[in-house]
Amino acid sequence: MKFYGVIGNGETLALISPRGSIDWWCIPRFHGLPVFAKILNPALGGTLEVSASPTPSRHDFSSTGLIPVKQKYLEKTNVLATSWATSYFKISSIDFLPWKKRVLTRLIKIEKSGREIEEAYILIKFSPRAFLKNCEVSMGYEESEGILYFYSEEAGHSLYIASTLKPSYLFMLDPREDRVVKIGKRDVIFRGVYGLDAFIIFKVPINFQLPLFLGYGDYLEEARREVLEARKGNPLVKLEEECKFWREWLSRGVNVSLPDKDLEDAFYRSLLTLKLLTDAENGGIIAAGTTSLTAVPKRDSNWDYRYVWVRDGVFTAEAFDLAGHHEESKKFYEFLLRCQRSDGYWRPLYTVKGEAPLFEIVNPGITDSHGHLIRLGNAASSQFQIDSPGLFLSGFYLHYMLTKDEDFLKNNLEKIAKSAIWIAKNWSLRENGIWEERFKKSYWLFGKAVCYAGLKAAWKLLDRKSPVKLKELDRIREIIIEKGWSSSKKAFVQKFESDSILDISALSLVFYNVLDGNDQRIIKTVEKIEEKLRFHNSFLRFEGDIPPFYLSTLWMARFYAKLSNGKRALEILKWCLDNATDLKLMAERYDPILKEQRGNFPQAFSHEELVKTIMNMLIDWGEKRIKIAPAIPLSFLEDGKHLVLENAPTPYGKISFNYSLTNNVIEVNIECELEEDVKIIVYTPKPLRVSNVESLKKYNINYSYKGNIVEFPARKGDTSFHLLIEVA
């Protein structure tokens, strides 16, 4: 599925279409107004398009004649390469937003399409918009520098565009009247959402690479400085530096090599996408990169997700921690600690600056392509959601277990205790819930399960000096199990109500260790979910909620991974990848029938859950046990393929292993940095069963085996093990 590529710099995100146009870009922050928003409204939203012709007439250029050819990321980077074609030329562009730099860089190249043409005219159609009704905008051209600017004080837009070449031709057009606007010494000023279209034309030889820089700032002078500084340097050197940055960042986490390369690529793409959703300065993680992309075209379902939700952010921080990117998760928890209220509570969401959005407004001047309202801000900020403190405590505990950062823990014990006290006082209250039901509060099962998990984490973090004792924890757990179970449905349900519906979030009982995944009540609940929430190789959040979320579908995959059912986990993962874009990017929802992305894009929920599921398939732990390959499917090992995981963090030290199957013998090489005594459990894919085990004599492993597992004790300081496991 072709959709959009995403680039970013830790402050903004831009979406680039397969035809090479920039159709979404908010400046100067994630939650700023979009200067390009064609993705929302093709007629009024604004864009930057690139075309080419053998003549300089604007009438020879046509965006409708642009044919997508290919779009891909340079390997293990957030640098996007897009190619498209006209009747005369093939056009390609390499696009990136250097991390922490306020300049979007495009390297545009023209190649001829089999015709004897030695030069071309590149047209840049620059159509910025203020995105506010009756808003004053201005555009101007500095002829001495060959640079064009767009400015709107009311919209907060300050943007310059430039190249290393001066334009051969430049003119402006009023899109409402299709008339050319004369460029004079003064700014051209308009009011309204439209603004002007600027046509910037460069004459270049074939195969020439034209750099284009779009610099922005908090004020116009800063934007000007950004583009002038950018064009002084060698753009190819900047490209190389950016590729190096992303590859080095990935290398600081786990290294995964999967036999299923499609899944491996999706793993790394998800991590890279989550990094793009992270604010480089403050550490906040936004829920998605856009506002008001409709989730359900036939109803009002347009929301603004460009904010830091506690829930979405903790889920993402957990994925970062599992994948070894602890710096990102620590910075996020530092962000939350700065936002914490004096009573230990958090509002549901914040801006990347740590402020609570105070309003949700409807943009009066423009609708989306379905005629729906476009929202700015999110009223969920004013909701009461009890899961925030529990999510923080549970996520913080995971971070501490994997990093053993004693100073970070010690410096925040008081705030941890405040959160635990808040939960103890308020866990039983009604709330708006995980799905943020408006104008109604209920007893949501998910919120209660997370409160329990948070209190249990606090008990461990505070060295058993938590304000809530184990006996009270047991009582809370019993209430959750009793009230959450529906005797009529014979399943755990969404709310503590007799007529409550089935909800995928009942799986939180397993994820937060309220119940074991093999508990008969959980098994019955999952059977009901498979029956009632299954929808075209997907899973709905709750009954009737169409189209499905990626999150709900991936939760099922992770549940099966937790049960060591690798075949089923992989099957569900592949459903999601079949519905993701060709770049392996995911929105909030997807339409499995029409194969379309639905809702805001890209969505942190979707990508963090894919990372977690894959990590849970490869490694797990608990109660001084490390599980190696607990949920890998047999298909991973066909044709002598290898499975590799390196530098995986566990509470007991880092683990690396190489795992392969040849002639009914599984060879496992384990390298470790154990910090305490543990038991290591190696799983073989079902339905294989262990028939014999050998180890190299120098390792002297005292192992045992049964069914499809091999167990052996490992001591603090042990560094390596080598097993040959015969299977049948």
mmCIF file of N, CA, C and O in Angstrom, residues 371-441:
data_model
loop_
_atom_site.group_PDB
_atom_site.id
_atom_site.type_symbol
_atom_site.label_atom_id
_atom_site.label_comp_id
_atom_site.label_asym_id
_atom_site.label_seq_id
_atom_site.Cartn_x
_atom_site.Cartn_y
_atom_site.Cartn_z
ATOM 1 N N GLY A 371 -15.405 16.406 4.408
ATOM 2 C CA GLY A 371 -16.325 17.405 4.923
ATOM 3 C C GLY A 371 -16.382 17.455 6.434
ATOM 4 O O GLY A 371 -17.218 18.150 7.014
ATOM 5 N N HIS A 372 -15.471 16.715 7.115
ATOM 6 C CA HIS A 372 -15.461 16.691 8.569
ATOM 7 C C HIS A 372 -14.684 17.880 9.130
ATOM 8 O O HIS A 372 -13.812 18.453 8.481
ATOM 9 N N LEU A 373 -14.961 18.183 10.367
ATOM 10 C CA LEU A 373 -14.277 19.260 11.067
ATOM 11 C C LEU A 373 -12.812 18.908 11.293
ATOM 12 O O LEU A 373 -12.445 17.740 11.409
ATOM 13 N N ILE A 374 -11.990 19.947 11.360
ATOM 14 C CA ILE A 374 -10.575 19.773 11.681
ATOM 15 C C ILE A 374 -10.338 20.342 13.070
ATOM 16 O O ILE A 374 -10.650 21.500 13.346
ATOM 17 N N ARG A 375 -9.817 19.499 13.951
ATOM 18 C CA ARG A 375 -9.648 19.893 15.353
ATOM 19 C C ARG A 375 -8.204 20.291 15.647
ATOM 20 O O ARG A 375 -7.257 19.691 15.129
ATOM 21 N N LEU A 376 -8.078 21.253 16.543
ATOM 22 C CA LEU A 376 -6.791 21.681 17.071
ATOM 23 C C LEU A 376 -6.893 21.616 18.590
ATOM 24 O O LEU A 376 -7.785 22.216 19.185
ATOM 25 N N GLY A 377 -5.995 20.868 19.224
ATOM 26 C CA GLY A 377 -6.115 20.602 20.651
ATOM 27 C C GLY A 377 -6.953 19.361 20.889
ATOM 28 O O GLY A 377 -7.553 18.807 19.965
ATOM 29 N N ASN A 378 -6.980 18.897 22.137
ATOM 30 C CA ASN A 378 -7.734 17.680 22.446
ATOM 31 C C ASN A 378 -8.366 17.784 23.825
ATOM 32 O O ASN A 378 -7.664 17.968 24.835
ATOM 33 N N ALA A 379 -9.697 17.663 23.853
ATOM 34 C CA ALA A 379 -10.450 17.815 25.104
ATOM 35 C C ALA A 379 -10.182 16.696 26.098
ATOM 36 O O ALA A 379 -10.529 16.824 27.278
ATOM 37 N N ALA A 380 -9.549 15.606 25.655
ATOM 38 C CA ALA A 380 -9.216 14.532 26.601
ATOM 39 C C ALA A 380 -8.269 15.026 27.694
ATOM 40 O O ALA A 380 -8.152 14.397 28.747
ATOM 41 N N SER A 381 -7.613 16.157 27.451
ATOM 42 C CA SER A 381 -6.733 16.737 28.464
ATOM 43 C C SER A 381 -7.483 17.041 29.752
ATOM 44 O O SER A 381 -6.903 17.020 30.846
ATOM 45 N N SER A 382 -8.767 17.299 29.649
ATOM 46 C CA SER A 382 -9.572 17.641 30.824
ATOM 47 C C SER A 382 -10.296 16.435 31.409
ATOM 48 O O SER A 382 -11.040 16.570 32.378
ATOM 49 N N GLN A 383 -10.097 15.262 30.828
ATOM 50 C CA GLN A 383 -10.756 14.071 31.346
ATOM 51 C C GLN A 383 -10.065 13.556 32.604
ATOM 52 O O GLN A 383 -8.917 13.905 32.904
ATOM 53 N N PHE A 384 -10.780 12.699 33.301
ATOM 54 C CA PHE A 384 -10.225 12.018 34.465
ATOM 55 C C PHE A 384 -9.927 10.582 34.059
ATOM 56 O O PHE A 384 -10.842 9.810 33.751
ATOM 57 N N GLN A 385 -8.637 10.244 34.020
ATOM 58 C CA GLN A 385 -8.208 8.900 33.658
ATOM 59 C C GLN A 385 -7.278 8.393 34.754
ATOM 60 O O GLN A 385 -6.192 8.950 34.955
ATOM 61 N N ILE A 386 -7.683 7.344 35.426
ATOM 62 C CA ILE A 386 -6.942 6.913 36.614
ATOM 63 C C ILE A 386 -5.702 6.103 36.285
ATOM 64 O O ILE A 386 -4.919 5.784 37.189
ATOM 65 N N ASP A 387 -5.473 5.761 35.013
ATOM 66 C CA ASP A 387 -4.361 4.872 34.711
ATOM 67 C C ASP A 387 -3.002 5.573 34.666
ATOM 68 O O ASP A 387 -1.964 4.915 34.716
ATOM 69 N N SER A 388 -2.963 6.911 34.590
ATOM 70 C CA SER A 388 -1.687 7.609 34.393
ATOM 71 C C SER A 388 -0.645 7.290 35.467
ATOM 72 O O SER A 388 0.491 6.910 35.138
ATOM 73 N N PRO A 389 -0.954 7.426 36.774
ATOM 74 C CA PRO A 389 0.069 7.106 37.783
ATOM 75 C C PRO A 389 0.511 5.641 37.742
ATOM 76 O O PRO A 389 1.702 5.343 37.910
ATOM 77 N N GLY A 390 -0.433 4.732 37.524
ATOM 78 C CA GLY A 390 -0.077 3.318 37.464
ATOM 79 C C GLY A 390 0.809 3.000 36.278
ATOM 80 O O GLY A 390 1.755 2.208 36.378
ATOM 81 N N LEU A 391 0.505 3.611 35.145
ATOM 82 C CA LEU A 391 1.339 3.406 33.962
ATOM 83 C C LEU A 391 2.752 3.916 34.208
ATOM 84 O O LEU A 391 3.738 3.256 33.855
ATOM 85 N N PHE A 392 2.849 5.103 34.802
ATOM 86 C CA PHE A 392 4.176 5.645 35.104
ATOM 87 C C PHE A 392 4.957 4.697 36.002
ATOM 88 O O PHE A 392 6.118 4.370 35.727
ATOM 89 N N LEU A 393 4.353 4.253 37.091
ATOM 90 C CA LEU A 393 5.062 3.400 38.046
ATOM 91 C C LEU A 393 5.472 2.074 37.419
ATOM 92 O O LEU A 393 6.601 1.599 37.616
ATOM 93 N N SER A 394 4.567 1.471 36.653
ATOM 94 C CA SER A 394 4.876 0.197 36.008
ATOM 95 C C SER A 394 6.006 0.358 34.999
ATOM 96 O O SER A 394 6.934 -0.455 34.941
ATOM 97 N N GLY A 395 5.934 1.427 34.185
ATOM 98 C CA GLY A 395 6.980 1.669 33.195
ATOM 99 C C GLY A 395 8.300 2.034 33.835
ATOM 100 O O GLY A 395 9.369 1.580 33.396
ATOM 101 N N PHE A 396 8.254 2.868 34.886
ATOM 102 C CA PHE A 396 9.475 3.257 35.592
ATOM 103 C C PHE A 396 10.153 2.031 36.191
ATOM 104 O O PHE A 396 11.384 1.899 36.162
ATOM 105 N N TYR A 397 9.347 1.117 36.727
ATOM 106 C CA TYR A 397 9.917 -0.094 37.318
ATOM 107 C C TYR A 397 10.630 -0.933 36.257
ATOM 108 O O TYR A 397 11.732 -1.446 36.498
ATOM 109 N N LEU A 398 10.022 -1.074 35.085
ATOM 110 C CA LEU A 398 10.688 -1.807 34.002
ATOM 111 C C LEU A 398 12.013 -1.131 33.653
ATOM 112 O O LEU A 398 13.041 -1.810 33.481
ATOM 113 N N HIS A 399 11.999 0.199 33.545
ATOM 114 C CA HIS A 399 13.228 0.928 33.216
ATOM 115 C C HIS A 399 14.304 0.681 34.276
ATOM 116 O O HIS A 399 15.476 0.429 33.941
ATOM 117 N N TYR A 400 13.910 0.728 35.522
ATOM 118 C CA TYR A 400 14.884 0.499 36.596
ATOM 119 C C TYR A 400 15.421 -0.929 36.549
ATOM 120 O O TYR A 400 16.627 -1.158 36.706
ATOM 121 N N MET A 401 14.568 -1.898 36.342
ATOM 122 C CA MET A 401 15.005 -3.289 36.298
ATOM 123 C C MET A 401 16.017 -3.533 35.188
ATOM 124 O O MET A 401 16.935 -4.341 35.339
ATOM 125 N N LEU A 402 15.846 -2.838 34.065
ATOM 126 C CA LEU A 402 16.722 -3.083 32.916
ATOM 127 C C LEU A 402 17.975 -2.223 32.918
ATOM 128 O O LEU A 402 18.921 -2.509 32.177
ATOM 129 N N THR A 403 17.989 -1.164 33.722
ATOM 130 C CA THR A 403 19.158 -0.273 33.735
ATOM 131 C C THR A 403 19.897 -0.272 35.067
ATOM 132 O O THR A 403 21.075 0.090 35.117
ATOM 133 N N LYS A 404 19.192 -0.639 36.150
ATOM 134 C CA LYS A 404 19.758 -0.559 37.507
ATOM 135 C C LYS A 404 20.321 0.842 37.788
ATOM 136 O O LYS A 404 21.371 0.999 38.423
ATOM 137 N N ASP A 405 19.591 1.843 37.320
ATOM 138 C CA ASP A 405 20.001 3.234 37.519
ATOM 139 C C ASP A 405 19.589 3.662 38.928
ATOM 140 O O ASP A 405 18.521 4.229 39.147
ATOM 141 N N GLU A 406 20.467 3.414 39.884
ATOM 142 C CA GLU A 406 20.153 3.665 41.291
ATOM 143 C C GLU A 406 19.971 5.154 41.581
ATOM 144 O O GLU A 406 19.117 5.542 42.381
ATOM 145 N N ASP A 407 20.761 5.992 40.943
ATOM 146 C CA ASP A 407 20.644 7.432 41.176
ATOM 147 C C ASP A 407 19.295 7.958 40.706
ATOM 148 O O ASP A 407 18.667 8.792 41.380
ATOM 149 N N PHE A 408 18.856 7.483 39.540
ATOM 150 C CA PHE A 408 17.568 7.922 39.000
ATOM 151 C C PHE A 408 16.440 7.522 39.947
ATOM 152 O O PHE A 408 15.520 8.300 40.214
ATOM 153 N N LEU A 409 16.527 6.320 40.487
ATOM 154 C CA LEU A 409 15.524 5.861 41.442
ATOM 155 C C LEU A 409 15.584 6.680 42.731
ATOM 156 O O LEU A 409 14.561 7.188 43.210
ATOM 157 N N LYS A 410 16.759 6.809 43.286
ATOM 158 C CA LYS A 410 16.924 7.494 44.570
ATOM 159 C C LYS A 410 16.430 8.931 44.508
ATOM 160 O O LYS A 410 15.784 9.423 45.440
ATOM 161 N N ASN A 411 16.705 9.601 43.393
ATOM 162 C CA ASN A 411 16.333 11.010 43.266
ATOM 163 C C ASN A 411 14.833 11.221 43.092
ATOM 164 O O ASN A 411 14.359 12.361 43.168
ATOM 165 N N ASN A 412 14.081 10.142 42.854
ATOM 166 C CA ASN A 412 12.658 10.290 42.572
ATOM 167 C C ASN A 412 11.768 9.457 43.491
ATOM 168 O O ASN A 412 10.594 9.253 43.189
ATOM 169 N N LEU A 413 12.325 8.990 44.594
ATOM 170 C CA LEU A 413 11.544 8.165 45.515
ATOM 171 C C LEU A 413 10.324 8.905 46.060
ATOM 172 O O LEU A 413 9.240 8.319 46.211
ATOM 173 N N GLU A 414 10.470 10.189 46.330
ATOM 174 C CA GLU A 414 9.352 10.956 46.876
ATOM 175 C C GLU A 414 8.205 11.034 45.879
ATOM 176 O O GLU A 414 7.025 10.871 46.243
ATOM 177 N N LYS A 415 8.525 11.250 44.615
ATOM 178 C CA LYS A 415 7.480 11.338 43.593
ATOM 179 C C LYS A 415 6.843 9.975 43.335
ATOM 180 O O LYS A 415 5.640 9.885 43.058
ATOM 181 N N ILE A 416 7.642 8.935 43.425
ATOM 182 C CA ILE A 416 7.094 7.586 43.285
ATOM 183 C C ILE A 416 6.095 7.310 44.404
ATOM 184 O O ILE A 416 4.994 6.785 44.173
ATOM 185 N N ALA A 417 6.462 7.684 45.611
ATOM 186 C CA ALA A 417 5.571 7.473 46.752
ATOM 187 C C ALA A 417 4.281 8.280 46.598
ATOM 188 O O ALA A 417 3.189 7.792 46.914
ATOM 189 N N LYS A 418 4.381 9.514 46.097
ATOM 190 C CA LYS A 418 3.193 10.337 45.881
ATOM 191 C C LYS A 418 2.228 9.668 44.908
ATOM 192 O O LYS A 418 1.007 9.688 45.111
ATOM 193 N N SER A 419 2.774 9.094 43.840
ATOM 194 C CA SER A 419 1.922 8.411 42.864
ATOM 195 C C SER A 419 1.221 7.216 43.491
ATOM 196 O O SER A 419 0.039 6.970 43.240
ATOM 197 N N ALA A 420 1.957 6.465 44.307
ATOM 198 C CA ALA A 420 1.360 5.296 44.963
ATOM 199 C C ALA A 420 0.249 5.720 45.921
ATOM 200 O O ALA A 420 -0.816 5.079 45.982
ATOM 201 N N ILE A 421 0.468 6.800 46.642
ATOM 202 C CA ILE A 421 -0.556 7.294 47.568
ATOM 203 C C ILE A 421 -1.796 7.734 46.797
ATOM 204 O O ILE A 421 -2.935 7.457 47.209
ATOM 205 N N TRP A 422 -1.574 8.410 45.669
ATOM 206 C CA TRP A 422 -2.714 8.858 44.861
ATOM 207 C C TRP A 422 -3.538 7.653 44.389
ATOM 208 O O TRP A 422 -4.767 7.667 44.467
ATOM 209 N N ILE A 423 -2.868 6.617 43.901
ATOM 210 C CA ILE A 423 -3.592 5.428 43.429
ATOM 211 C C ILE A 423 -4.378 4.795 44.572
ATOM 212 O O ILE A 423 -5.543 4.409 44.419
ATOM 213 N N ALA A 424 -3.728 4.676 45.729
ATOM 214 C CA ALA A 424 -4.391 4.046 46.874
ATOM 215 C C ALA A 424 -5.681 4.767 47.239
ATOM 216 O O ALA A 424 -6.665 4.142 47.650
ATOM 217 N N LYS A 425 -5.704 6.080 47.060
ATOM 218 C CA LYS A 425 -6.885 6.867 47.408
ATOM 219 C C LYS A 425 -7.951 6.861 46.312
ATOM 220 O O LYS A 425 -9.140 7.044 46.608
ATOM 221 N N ASN A 426 -7.532 6.677 45.068
ATOM 222 C CA ASN A 426 -8.447 6.958 43.956
ATOM 223 C C ASN A 426 -8.693 5.802 42.993
ATOM 224 O O ASN A 426 -9.473 5.942 42.048
ATOM 225 N N TRP A 427 -8.060 4.651 43.208
ATOM 226 C CA TRP A 427 -8.124 3.584 42.214
ATOM 227 C C TRP A 427 -9.549 3.080 41.969
ATOM 228 O O TRP A 427 -9.870 2.586 40.888
ATOM 229 N N SER A 428 -10.422 3.217 42.935
ATOM 230 C CA SER A 428 -11.774 2.656 42.827
ATOM 231 C C SER A 428 -12.776 3.611 42.188
ATOM 232 O O SER A 428 -13.948 3.269 42.042
ATOM 233 N N LEU A 429 -12.323 4.812 41.760
ATOM 234 C CA LEU A 429 -13.251 5.810 41.220
ATOM 235 C C LEU A 429 -13.633 5.516 39.770
ATOM 236 O O LEU A 429 -12.941 4.780 39.059
ATOM 237 N N ARG A 430 -14.721 6.128 39.340
ATOM 238 C CA ARG A 430 -15.105 6.089 37.930
ATOM 239 C C ARG A 430 -14.169 6.997 37.124
ATOM 240 O O ARG A 430 -13.608 7.958 37.660
ATOM 241 N N GLU A 431 -14.041 6.717 35.833
ATOM 242 C CA GLU A 431 -13.138 7.490 34.969
ATOM 243 C C GLU A 431 -13.629 7.431 33.527
ATOM 244 O O GLU A 431 -14.558 6.698 33.186
ATOM 245 N N ASN A 432 -12.944 8.207 32.657
ATOM 246 C CA ASN A 432 -13.287 8.207 31.236
ATOM 247 C C ASN A 432 -12.676 7.025 30.486
ATOM 248 O O ASN A 432 -13.121 6.701 29.385
ATOM 249 N N GLY A 433 -11.653 6.406 31.050
ATOM 250 C CA GLY A 433 -11.164 5.138 30.527
ATOM 251 C C GLY A 433 -10.131 5.222 29.429
ATOM 252 O O GLY A 433 -9.834 6.284 28.875
ATOM 253 N N ILE A 434 -9.589 4.057 29.078
ATOM 254 C CA ILE A 434 -8.518 3.962 28.082
ATOM 255 C C ILE A 434 -8.946 4.488 26.721
ATOM 256 O O ILE A 434 -8.156 5.087 26.001
ATOM 257 N N TRP A 435 -10.208 4.311 26.351
ATOM 258 C CA TRP A 435 -10.676 4.772 25.039
ATOM 259 C C TRP A 435 -11.308 6.164 25.116
ATOM 260 O O TRP A 435 -11.925 6.623 24.179
ATOM 261 N N GLU A 436 -11.151 6.816 26.252
ATOM 262 C CA GLU A 436 -11.483 8.239 26.426
ATOM 263 C C GLU A 436 -12.930 8.557 26.035
ATOM 264 O O GLU A 436 -13.207 9.446 25.237
ATOM 265 N N GLU A 437 -13.821 7.810 26.628
ATOM 266 C CA GLU A 437 -15.246 8.020 26.391
ATOM 267 C C GLU A 437 -15.636 9.421 26.869
ATOM 268 O O GLU A 437 -15.341 9.809 28.000
ATOM 269 N N ARG A 438 -16.288 10.169 26.021
ATOM 270 C CA ARG A 438 -16.622 11.549 26.346
ATOM 271 C C ARG A 438 -17.960 11.642 27.082
ATOM 272 O O ARG A 438 -18.901 10.936 26.749
ATOM 273 N N PHE A 439 -17.999 12.518 28.066
ATOM 274 C CA PHE A 439 -19.216 12.850 28.819
ATOM 275 C C PHE A 439 -19.774 11.672 29.622
ATOM 276 O O PHE A 439 -20.948 11.637 29.960
ATOM 277 N N LYS A 440 -18.925 10.693 29.923
ATOM 278 C CA LYS A 440 -19.383 9.556 30.708
ATOM 279 C C LYS A 440 -18.206 8.939 31.458
ATOM 280 O O LYS A 440 -17.141 8.733 30.875
ATOM 281 N N LYS A 441 -18.413 8.633 32.713
ATOM 282 C CA LYS A 441 -17.386 7.969 33.516
ATOM 283 C C LYS A 441 -17.900 6.599 33.962
ATOM 284 O O LYS A 441 -19.080 6.434 34.265
#
